[in-house]
Tab-separated table of C-alpha atoms and ligand atoms in Angstrom:
chain	number	residue	atom	x	y	z
A	1	MET	CA	119.190	100.009	92.338
A	2	SER	CA	118.103	98.701	95.726
A	3	ASN	CA	120.647	100.768	97.687
A	4	TYR	CA	119.640	104.054	96.116
A	5	LYS	CA	117.134	106.512	97.559
A	6	ILE	CA	113.639	106.662	96.139
A	7	ASN	CA	114.385	109.865	94.177
A	8	THR	CA	117.109	108.072	92.254
A	9	LYS	CA	114.915	105.007	91.701
A	10	CYS	CA	112.178	107.215	90.220
A	11	VAL	CA	114.608	108.514	87.615
A	12	GLN	CA	116.801	105.510	86.852
A	13	GLY	CA	115.087	102.412	88.238
A	14	GLY	CA	114.054	99.462	86.098
A	15	TYR	CA	116.424	100.001	83.189
A	16	THR	CA	120.196	100.321	82.890
A	17	PRO	CA	121.345	100.602	79.275
A	18	GLY	CA	124.529	98.916	78.105
A	19	ASN	CA	127.091	100.375	75.703
A	20	GLY	CA	125.465	102.032	72.708
A	21	GLU	CA	121.941	101.249	73.901
A	22	PRO	CA	119.219	103.920	74.061
A	23	ARG	CA	119.336	106.162	77.137
A	24	GLN	CA	115.521	106.351	77.239
A	25	ILE	CA	113.624	103.062	77.564
A	26	PRO	CA	112.853	101.664	74.126
A	27	ILE	CA	109.214	101.227	73.102
A	28	VAL	CA	109.112	97.645	71.866
A	29	GLN	CA	106.129	98.086	69.578
A	30	SER	CA	105.837	94.447	68.569
A	31	THR	CA	103.116	91.906	69.256
A	32	THR	CA	105.461	89.003	68.768
A	33	PHE	CA	109.067	87.811	69.002
A	34	LYS	CA	111.148	85.618	66.715
A	35	TYR	CA	112.808	82.254	67.548
A	36	ALA	CA	115.201	80.027	65.629
A	37	THR	CA	113.546	76.712	66.486
A	38	SER	CA	110.144	75.656	67.758
A	39	GLU	CA	112.004	73.850	70.519
A	40	ASP	CA	113.296	77.240	71.754
A	41	MET	CA	109.775	78.617	71.741
A	42	GLY	CA	108.319	75.488	73.337
A	43	LYS	CA	110.476	76.080	76.417
A	44	LEU	CA	108.828	79.479	76.860
A	45	PHE	CA	105.369	77.947	76.597
A	46	ASP	CA	106.337	75.400	79.250
A	47	LEU	CA	107.690	78.195	81.489
A	48	GLU	CA	111.006	76.306	81.330
A	49	ALA	CA	112.864	79.356	80.007
A	50	SER	CA	112.072	83.043	80.438
A	51	GLY	CA	111.672	85.257	77.410
A	52	TYR	CA	109.147	87.033	75.244
A	53	PHE	CA	106.843	85.406	72.762
A	54	TYR	CA	103.611	87.410	72.674
A	55	SER	CA	102.884	90.873	74.092
A	56	ARG	CA	99.567	89.809	75.669
A	57	LEU	CA	101.683	87.973	78.236
A	58	GLN	CA	104.821	90.070	78.481
A	59	ASN	CA	106.490	92.928	76.668
A	60	PRO	CA	110.001	94.282	77.391
A	61	THR	CA	108.888	97.940	77.709
A	62	CYS	CA	106.138	97.052	80.173
A	63	ASP	CA	108.541	94.839	82.134
A	64	MET	CA	111.119	97.645	82.492
A	65	VAL	CA	108.487	99.987	83.916
A	66	ALA	CA	107.084	97.249	86.175
A	67	ALA	CA	110.612	96.620	87.468
A	68	LYS	CA	110.913	100.323	88.362
A	69	ILE	CA	107.608	100.229	90.267
A	70	ALA	CA	108.772	97.079	92.115
A	71	GLU	CA	111.920	98.956	93.180
A	72	LEU	CA	109.904	101.996	94.290
A	73	GLU	CA	107.593	99.886	96.478
A	74	GLY	CA	110.403	97.659	97.758
A	75	GLY	CA	108.787	94.558	96.232
A	76	SER	CA	110.271	91.409	94.719
A	77	ALA	CA	108.297	91.374	91.441
A	78	ALA	CA	105.694	93.452	89.603
A	79	MET	CA	103.536	93.564	86.505
A	80	LEU	CA	101.669	96.266	84.629
A	81	THR	CA	97.967	95.959	83.792
A	82	GLY	CA	95.698	97.857	81.438
A	83	SER	CA	94.034	99.822	84.258
A	84	GLY	CA	93.799	100.139	88.020
A	85	GLN	CA	90.589	98.118	87.909
A	86	ALA	CA	92.441	95.247	86.216
A	87	ALA	CA	95.236	95.473	88.808
A	88	ASN	CA	92.855	95.069	91.741
A	89	PHE	CA	90.867	92.338	90.014
A	90	PHE	CA	93.994	90.350	89.106
A	91	ALA	CA	95.542	90.787	92.553
A	92	LEU	CA	92.418	89.301	94.148
A	93	PHE	CA	91.454	86.746	91.508
A	94	ASN	CA	95.000	85.343	91.505
A	95	ILE	CA	94.292	83.862	94.962
A	96	CYS	CA	90.475	83.695	95.051
A	97	GLU	CA	87.999	81.494	93.200
A	98	ALA	CA	84.312	80.572	93.441
A	99	GLY	CA	83.645	79.849	97.106
A	100	SER	CA	86.336	82.215	98.403
A	101	HIS	CA	85.721	85.193	100.683
A	102	ILE	CA	87.441	88.583	100.975
A	103	VAL	CA	87.499	91.026	103.898
A	104	SER	CA	87.724	94.590	102.588
A	105	SER	CA	87.677	98.065	104.002
A	106	SER	CA	84.382	99.695	103.053
A	107	SER	CA	86.190	102.967	102.407
A	108	ILE	CA	87.532	102.295	98.921
A	109	TYR	CA	87.230	103.605	95.363
A	110	GLY	CA	83.703	103.248	93.945
A	111	GLY	CA	84.892	101.109	91.038
A	112	THR	CA	86.598	98.673	93.400
A	113	PHE	CA	83.549	98.617	95.695
A	114	ASN	CA	81.457	97.586	92.695
A	115	LEU	CA	84.060	95.064	91.502
A	116	LEU	CA	84.032	93.348	94.896
A	117	GLY	CA	80.380	93.727	95.822
A	118	VAL	CA	78.732	93.062	92.447
A	119	THR	CA	80.985	91.612	89.746
A	120	MET	CA	83.103	89.267	91.860
A	121	ALA	CA	79.941	88.239	93.723
A	122	LYS	CA	78.642	86.940	90.361
A	123	MET	CA	81.760	84.773	90.184
A	124	GLY	CA	80.875	83.234	93.554
A	125	ILE	CA	83.421	85.257	95.533
A	126	GLU	CA	81.914	86.880	98.626
A	127	VAL	CA	83.065	90.016	100.386
A	128	THR	CA	82.547	91.379	103.890
A	129	PHE	CA	83.070	95.128	104.142
A	130	VAL	CA	84.532	96.454	107.384
A	131	ALA	CA	84.875	100.054	108.532
A	132	PRO	CA	88.432	101.335	108.020
A	133	ASP	CA	88.451	102.349	111.686
A	134	ALA	CA	87.150	98.989	112.962
A	135	SER	CA	88.827	97.552	116.060
A	136	GLU	CA	90.977	94.433	115.870
A	137	GLU	CA	88.104	92.430	117.389
A	138	GLU	CA	85.702	93.675	114.719
A	139	LEU	CA	88.202	92.896	111.978
A	140	ASN	CA	88.796	89.401	113.370
A	141	ALA	CA	85.060	88.774	113.473
A	142	ALA	CA	84.769	89.382	109.717
A	143	PHE	CA	87.055	86.447	108.861
A	144	ARG	CA	85.777	83.011	107.826
A	145	ASP	CA	87.419	79.672	107.036
A	146	ASN	CA	87.201	80.510	103.333
A	147	THR	CA	88.691	84.035	103.616
A	148	ARG	CA	91.580	84.320	101.151
A	149	ALA	CA	92.524	88.025	101.158
A	150	MET	CA	92.174	91.298	103.044
A	151	PHE	CA	91.956	94.558	101.095
A	152	GLY	CA	92.155	98.314	101.744
A	153	GLU	CA	93.373	101.646	100.323
A	154	THR	CA	96.201	103.610	101.980
A	155	ILE	CA	94.253	106.858	101.460
A	156	ALA	CA	90.760	106.084	100.202
A	157	ASN	CA	89.385	107.738	97.069
A	158	PRO	CA	87.257	109.809	97.618
A	159	ALA	CA	86.584	109.518	101.377
A	160	LEU	CA	90.248	110.333	102.272
A	161	THR	CA	90.218	107.937	105.218
A	162	VAL	CA	93.660	106.565	106.121
A	163	LEU	CA	94.215	102.821	106.504
A	164	ASP	CA	95.950	101.530	109.634
A	165	ILE	CA	98.166	99.238	107.550
A	166	GLU	CA	99.938	97.621	110.522
A	167	LYS	CA	96.650	96.751	112.198
A	168	PHE	CA	95.133	95.306	109.027
A	169	ALA	CA	98.334	93.332	108.281
A	170	LYS	CA	98.439	91.919	111.798
A	171	VAL	CA	94.859	90.678	111.581
A	172	ALA	CA	95.273	89.302	108.031
A	173	HIS	CA	98.426	87.402	109.007
A	174	ALA	CA	96.801	86.013	112.146
A	175	HIS	CA	94.281	84.377	109.794
A	176	GLY	CA	96.966	83.197	107.349
A	177	VAL	CA	95.948	85.484	104.467
A	178	PRO	CA	97.796	88.300	102.672
A	179	LEU	CA	96.949	91.992	102.939
A	180	ILE	CA	96.496	93.733	99.583
A	181	VAL	CA	96.784	97.523	99.673
A	182	ASP	CA	95.828	99.918	96.873
A	183	ASN	CA	98.497	102.608	97.226
A	184	THR	CA	97.322	104.844	94.358
A	185	PHE	CA	96.864	108.124	96.272
A	186	PRO	CA	100.102	108.460	98.284
A	187	THR	CA	102.297	106.612	95.726
A	188	PRO	CA	105.503	104.952	96.999
A	189	VAL	CA	107.052	108.419	97.271
A	190	ASN	CA	104.848	109.160	100.296
A	191	CYS	CA	104.073	105.668	101.642
A	192	ARG	CA	105.435	102.175	101.075
A	193	PRO	CA	102.846	99.761	102.507
A	194	ILE	CA	105.201	96.758	102.261
A	195	GLU	CA	107.365	98.383	104.962
A	196	TRP	CA	104.306	98.271	107.246
A	197	GLY	CA	103.374	94.656	106.548
A	198	ALA	CA	101.315	94.700	103.339
A	199	ASP	CA	101.966	91.673	101.122
A	200	ILE	CA	100.680	92.872	97.749
A	201	VAL	CA	100.426	96.496	96.569
A	202	THR	CA	98.275	97.690	93.674
A	203	HIS	CA	98.086	100.936	91.728
A	204	SER	CA	95.957	102.834	89.325
A	205	THR	CA	98.954	104.290	87.492
A	206	THR	CA	96.409	106.507	85.712
A	207	LYS	CA	96.650	108.876	88.695
A	208	TYR	CA	99.822	110.430	90.164
A	209	MET	CA	102.252	107.895	88.673
A	210	ASP	CA	101.395	109.021	85.135
A	211	GLY	CA	100.462	112.359	86.638
A	212	HIS	CA	99.509	114.124	83.424
A	213	GLY	CA	96.134	112.561	82.641
A	214	ALA	CA	97.660	110.914	79.570
A	215	ALA	CA	97.458	107.115	79.920
A	216	VAL	CA	95.151	104.685	81.748
A	217	GLY	CA	97.076	101.900	83.469
A	218	GLY	CA	97.630	99.785	86.567
A	219	ALA	CA	100.318	97.836	88.403
A	220	ILE	CA	100.617	94.976	90.907
A	221	VAL	CA	103.656	94.588	93.168
A	222	ASP	CA	104.410	91.491	95.240
A	223	SER	CA	106.450	91.950	98.424
A	224	GLY	CA	107.678	88.377	98.167
A	225	ASN	CA	107.056	88.119	101.912
A	226	PHE	CA	103.940	85.935	102.041
A	227	ASP	CA	104.706	82.254	102.560
A	228	TRP	CA	102.177	80.589	100.254
A	229	MET	CA	103.426	77.064	100.957
A	230	ALA	CA	102.833	77.553	104.700
A	231	HIS	CA	99.140	78.039	103.782
A	232	ALA	CA	99.042	75.603	100.867
A	233	ASP	CA	95.523	74.400	101.734
A	234	LYS	CA	94.211	77.939	101.130
A	235	TYR	CA	96.102	78.634	97.908
A	236	PRO	CA	95.898	75.546	95.683
A	237	GLY	CA	96.392	77.753	92.613
A	238	LEU	CA	99.899	78.597	93.783
A	239	CYS	CA	100.720	75.443	95.724
A	240	THR	CA	99.402	72.546	93.595
A	241	PRO	CA	100.242	71.615	89.974
A	242	ASP	CA	98.820	73.788	87.169
A	243	GLU	CA	97.610	71.368	84.483
A	244	SER	CA	97.571	74.165	81.898
A	245	TYR	CA	101.393	74.262	82.191
A	246	HIS	CA	102.219	70.524	82.339
A	247	GLY	CA	101.780	70.372	86.084
A	248	ILE	CA	104.209	72.999	87.373
A	249	THR	CA	103.617	74.282	90.910
A	250	TYR	CA	104.229	78.056	91.005
A	251	ALA	CA	105.271	78.388	94.646
A	252	GLU	CA	107.806	75.557	94.223
A	253	LYS	CA	109.178	76.337	90.787
A	254	PHE	CA	109.378	80.133	91.088
A	255	GLY	CA	109.679	80.475	94.860
A	256	GLN	CA	108.029	82.825	97.316
A	257	LYS	CA	109.407	85.953	95.633
A	258	ALA	CA	108.188	85.318	92.088
A	259	ALA	CA	105.276	82.837	92.276
A	260	PHE	CA	102.443	85.383	92.608
A	261	ILE	CA	103.409	87.595	89.656
A	262	THR	CA	104.409	84.622	87.480
A	263	LYS	CA	101.018	83.001	88.032
A	264	ALA	CA	99.109	86.257	87.418
A	265	THR	CA	101.055	86.773	84.177
A	266	SER	CA	100.997	83.241	82.837
A	267	GLN	CA	97.383	82.449	83.777
A	268	LEU	CA	95.379	85.651	84.169
A	269	MET	CA	97.063	87.727	81.460
A	270	ARG	CA	97.057	84.706	79.156
A	271	ASP	CA	93.331	84.138	79.639
A	272	LEU	CA	91.930	87.617	80.370
A	273	GLY	CA	94.425	89.835	78.534
A	274	CYS	CA	94.144	93.181	80.352
A	275	VAL	CA	97.552	94.336	79.126
A	276	GLN	CA	99.044	97.788	79.199
A	277	SER	CA	100.383	98.874	75.803
A	278	PRO	CA	104.120	99.560	75.454
A	279	GLN	CA	103.231	103.138	74.382
A	280	SER	CA	101.275	103.693	77.603
A	281	ALA	CA	104.079	102.132	79.643
A	282	PHE	CA	106.524	104.595	78.054
A	283	ILE	CA	104.247	107.527	78.985
A	284	LEU	CA	103.874	106.106	82.493
A	285	ASN	CA	107.656	105.972	82.816
A	286	LEU	CA	107.972	109.646	81.858
A	287	GLY	CA	105.598	110.370	84.739
A	288	LEU	CA	107.569	108.166	87.134
A	289	GLU	CA	110.786	110.036	86.315
A	290	SER	CA	109.393	113.154	88.024
A	291	LEU	CA	107.058	111.533	90.602
A	292	HIS	CA	109.351	112.411	93.539
A	293	VAL	CA	109.457	116.058	92.402
A	294	ARG	CA	105.718	116.331	91.775
A	295	MET	CA	104.309	114.657	94.898
A	296	PRO	CA	105.649	117.235	97.396
A	297	ARG	CA	104.052	120.024	95.301
A	298	HIS	CA	100.698	118.226	95.189
A	299	VAL	CA	100.885	117.867	98.988
A	300	GLU	CA	101.908	121.527	99.438
A	301	ASN	CA	98.998	122.739	97.309
A	302	GLY	CA	96.522	120.315	98.928
A	303	LEU	CA	97.469	121.442	102.428
A	304	ALA	CA	97.464	125.159	101.544
A	305	VAL	CA	94.006	124.927	99.965
A	306	ALA	CA	92.635	122.770	102.812
A	307	LYS	CA	93.877	125.321	105.387
A	308	PHE	CA	92.404	128.194	103.393
A	309	LEU	CA	89.039	126.468	103.003
A	310	GLU	CA	88.842	125.742	106.730
A	311	GLN	CA	88.722	129.479	107.404
A	312	GLN	CA	85.961	130.352	104.925
A	313	GLU	CA	82.463	130.997	106.229
A	314	GLN	CA	80.853	129.396	103.124
A	315	VAL	CA	82.607	126.098	103.968
A	316	VAL	CA	80.933	123.734	106.453
A	317	SER	CA	83.757	121.182	106.710
A	318	VAL	CA	87.040	120.167	105.087
A	319	ASN	CA	88.378	116.642	104.727
A	320	TYR	CA	92.151	116.349	104.418
A	321	PRO	CA	94.325	113.993	106.486
A	322	GLY	CA	97.087	116.619	106.684
A	323	LEU	CA	94.858	119.017	108.658
A	324	GLU	CA	95.253	118.941	112.424
A	325	SER	CA	91.453	118.927	112.670
A	326	SER	CA	91.286	115.637	110.724
A	327	PRO	CA	90.520	112.469	112.712
A	328	TYR	CA	93.240	110.847	110.561
A	329	TYR	CA	95.932	113.442	111.318
A	330	GLU	CA	97.985	111.266	113.708
A	331	ILE	CA	97.771	108.077	111.680
A	332	ALA	CA	98.559	109.980	108.482
A	333	LYS	CA	101.658	111.426	110.162
A	334	LYS	CA	102.763	107.929	111.135
A	335	TYR	CA	102.427	106.362	107.681
A	336	MET	CA	103.042	109.490	105.579
A	337	PRO	CA	105.371	111.869	107.437
A	338	ASN	CA	105.903	113.911	104.246
A	339	GLY	CA	102.179	114.195	103.504
A	340	GLY	CA	99.772	112.033	101.540
A	341	CYS	CA	98.332	113.498	98.370
A	342	GLY	CA	96.748	116.576	96.839
A	343	VAL	CA	93.092	115.580	96.987
A	344	VAL	CA	90.839	117.554	99.333
A	345	SER	CA	87.096	117.295	99.827
A	346	PHE	CA	84.885	119.935	101.429
A	347	GLU	CA	81.248	120.784	101.958
A	348	LEU	CA	79.753	124.124	100.987
A	349	ALA	CA	76.871	125.601	102.942
A	350	GLY	CA	73.945	125.992	100.555
A	351	GLY	CA	74.014	122.493	99.044
A	352	ARG	CA	73.689	121.759	95.344
A	353	ALA	CA	73.001	125.358	94.259
A	354	ALA	CA	76.077	126.681	96.078
A	355	ALA	CA	78.223	123.917	94.629
A	356	GLU	CA	76.964	124.642	91.131
A	357	SER	CA	77.651	128.353	91.382
A	358	PHE	CA	81.066	127.802	92.944
A	359	MET	CA	82.208	125.357	90.286
A	360	LYS	CA	80.832	127.360	87.386
A	361	HIS	CA	82.948	130.343	88.408
A	362	LEU	CA	86.255	128.515	88.847
A	363	LYS	CA	88.743	129.534	86.169
A	364	LEU	CA	91.743	127.294	86.880
A	365	ALA	CA	90.076	124.220	88.358
A	366	ALA	CA	88.261	122.304	85.625
A	367	ILE	CA	85.185	120.163	86.191
A	368	GLU	CA	86.375	116.618	85.417
A	369	THR	CA	85.909	112.986	86.379
A	370	HIS	CA	89.541	112.645	87.339
A	371	VAL	CA	91.983	113.172	90.159
A	372	ALA	CA	95.719	113.302	90.627
A	373	ASP	CA	97.059	115.009	87.578
A	374	ALA	CA	99.092	118.156	86.939
A	375	ARG	CA	96.015	120.348	86.380
A	376	THR	CA	93.664	121.133	89.246
A	377	CYS	CA	90.233	119.597	88.781
A	378	CYS	CA	87.064	119.140	90.797
A	379	LEU	CA	83.756	117.349	90.882
A	380	ASN	CA	80.463	117.704	92.748
A	381	PRO	CA	79.121	114.170	93.322
A	382	ALA	CA	75.534	115.456	93.771
A	383	THR	CA	75.417	116.910	90.255
A	384	SER	CA	77.614	114.286	88.532
A	385	THR	CA	78.413	110.788	89.768
A	386	HIS	CA	75.460	110.728	92.223
A	387	ARG	CA	73.121	112.928	90.184
A	388	GLN	CA	70.093	110.613	90.375
A	389	MET	CA	69.904	110.818	94.184
A	390	SER	CA	67.546	113.053	96.137
A	391	GLU	CA	68.865	115.291	98.951
A	392	GLU	CA	67.660	112.652	101.463
A	393	GLN	CA	69.369	109.799	99.627
A	394	LEU	CA	72.586	111.798	99.390
A	395	ALA	CA	72.522	112.480	103.122
A	396	ALA	CA	71.957	108.783	103.848
A	397	ALA	CA	74.947	107.868	101.640
A	398	GLY	CA	77.137	110.347	103.534
A	399	ILE	CA	77.535	112.585	100.478
A	400	PRO	CA	76.233	116.055	101.266
A	401	ALA	CA	74.785	117.829	98.198
A	402	GLY	CA	77.279	120.653	98.690
A	403	MET	CA	80.315	118.368	98.759
A	404	ILE	CA	83.156	119.027	96.339
A	405	ARG	CA	86.156	116.815	95.672
A	406	MET	CA	89.090	118.850	94.459
A	407	SER	CA	92.384	117.452	93.213
A	408	LEU	CA	95.074	120.092	93.491
A	409	GLY	CA	97.516	120.075	90.623
A	410	LEU	CA	100.946	121.609	90.213
A	411	GLU	CA	99.934	125.245	89.626
A	412	ASP	CA	100.992	128.046	91.982
A	413	LYS	CA	99.070	127.740	95.255
A	414	GLU	CA	98.431	131.497	95.437
A	415	ASP	CA	96.730	131.404	92.043
A	416	LEU	CA	94.659	128.384	93.083
A	417	ILE	CA	93.552	130.015	96.340
A	418	ALA	CA	92.696	133.269	94.547
A	419	ASP	CA	90.599	131.302	92.054
A	420	ILE	CA	88.752	129.482	94.842
A	421	LYS	CA	88.253	132.746	96.733
A	422	GLN	CA	86.609	134.535	93.804
A	423	ALA	CA	84.365	131.509	93.099
A	424	LEU	CA	83.298	131.320	96.766
A	425	ALA	CA	82.312	134.999	96.596
A	426	THR	CA	79.677	134.181	93.967
A	427	ILE	CA	77.670	131.899	96.244
B	1	PLP	C1	91.086	105.424	89.875
B	1	PLP	C2	91.311	104.404	90.905
B	1	PLP	C3	91.196	103.016	90.621
B	1	PLP	C4	90.791	102.535	89.252
B	1	PLP	O1	91.821	102.781	88.357
B	1	PLP	P1	91.596	102.953	86.769
B	1	PLP	O2	92.991	103.160	86.286
B	1	PLP	O3	90.678	104.100	86.559
B	1	PLP	O4	91.013	101.655	86.290
B	1	PLP	C5	91.456	102.122	91.631
B	1	PLP	N1	91.794	102.523	92.873
B	1	PLP	C6	91.909	103.831	93.188
B	1	PLP	C7	92.298	104.219	94.570
B	1	PLP	C8	91.670	104.808	92.220
B	1	PLP	O5	91.782	106.109	92.550
């Protein structure tokens, strides 16, 4: 599939049926797999042969969908996880351990911010947050001898900042560590971070990839470009024998292109078990088959609504990297010439009360804790996720009480704008 365009990969990547085999990917709804001799099975347990033995580690349906995502991102190997949270945790924990340090953009998804700043801290893994717009000097200054990974989001949820992937990759590589990029919002249809120097790409497939709000899931893609053996002192987990598999060394046995995903599967999935179900993987694949058709519409609707909002007197400011007024306009054009995503955030004059009235009167856009699906939805942090904060605390956190995050779906943009217009009139 590697010579085909991304549109073709979305539809047919990851699975090519043989004669008489199902045209749609089969759902292998089985926890386990049969073998003729225990010697046959023993080889799988020793990682001497590849094959399936238990769906906590690998399942054929999940592997077909992972292979499609690897093709879409231009990676060498990929795996599915049970959620986006699991994908980011596994991607980091595969190369970090107690005593390690991570440099991360501060402008990331709240769940990931908490994972890094609170939960991984309890495991003895420290993080230094850097501004996404930090200079190279500032980024360099955040690194330590024990830094093992650099992390950021292509378009951050919900701040909508855009990561300068080339700059982050350059700094990470100068310190001999890989750059991990969460590419959930643009999807590989609009940006492929590996082409700009990212080493590992993660996804919450719950968002645009599924695209219908139907299945929670995640994915990790390895570029195969990071030379672990050249930094063997930093990555003993990949570059020294694993006693839990009779002393194999991943980077030697599986090579630069497969070591990272093989280790994450055979160690982290084995021990932590955040698997995606074959049913969910099947649903995810249905979403992927139309991802290249849906993304341009999300972008079209996002841009149309952002431009409309900019002209309304009830709106104080609009955040959307596709707007010429955005500080991220130029960088977004560089990394995402066809647009980024359909999520827009804006601030209403009149704070919490205005936001409440506006949202209550929307007819098409539903109030939901979600983004990136076919149906337009929105959320007011001040009355939902950040409800406990006072006006002063909200201001200090950079979340104005009148701020609304809206994820534009696939409806007709004229209907969406008319809906927003009538709701604005009620303020
Ligand atoms: C939603 C989201 C996650 C978390 O994914 P889940 O599938 O909800 O676990 C991680 N990163 C980004 C950018 C997200 O939007």
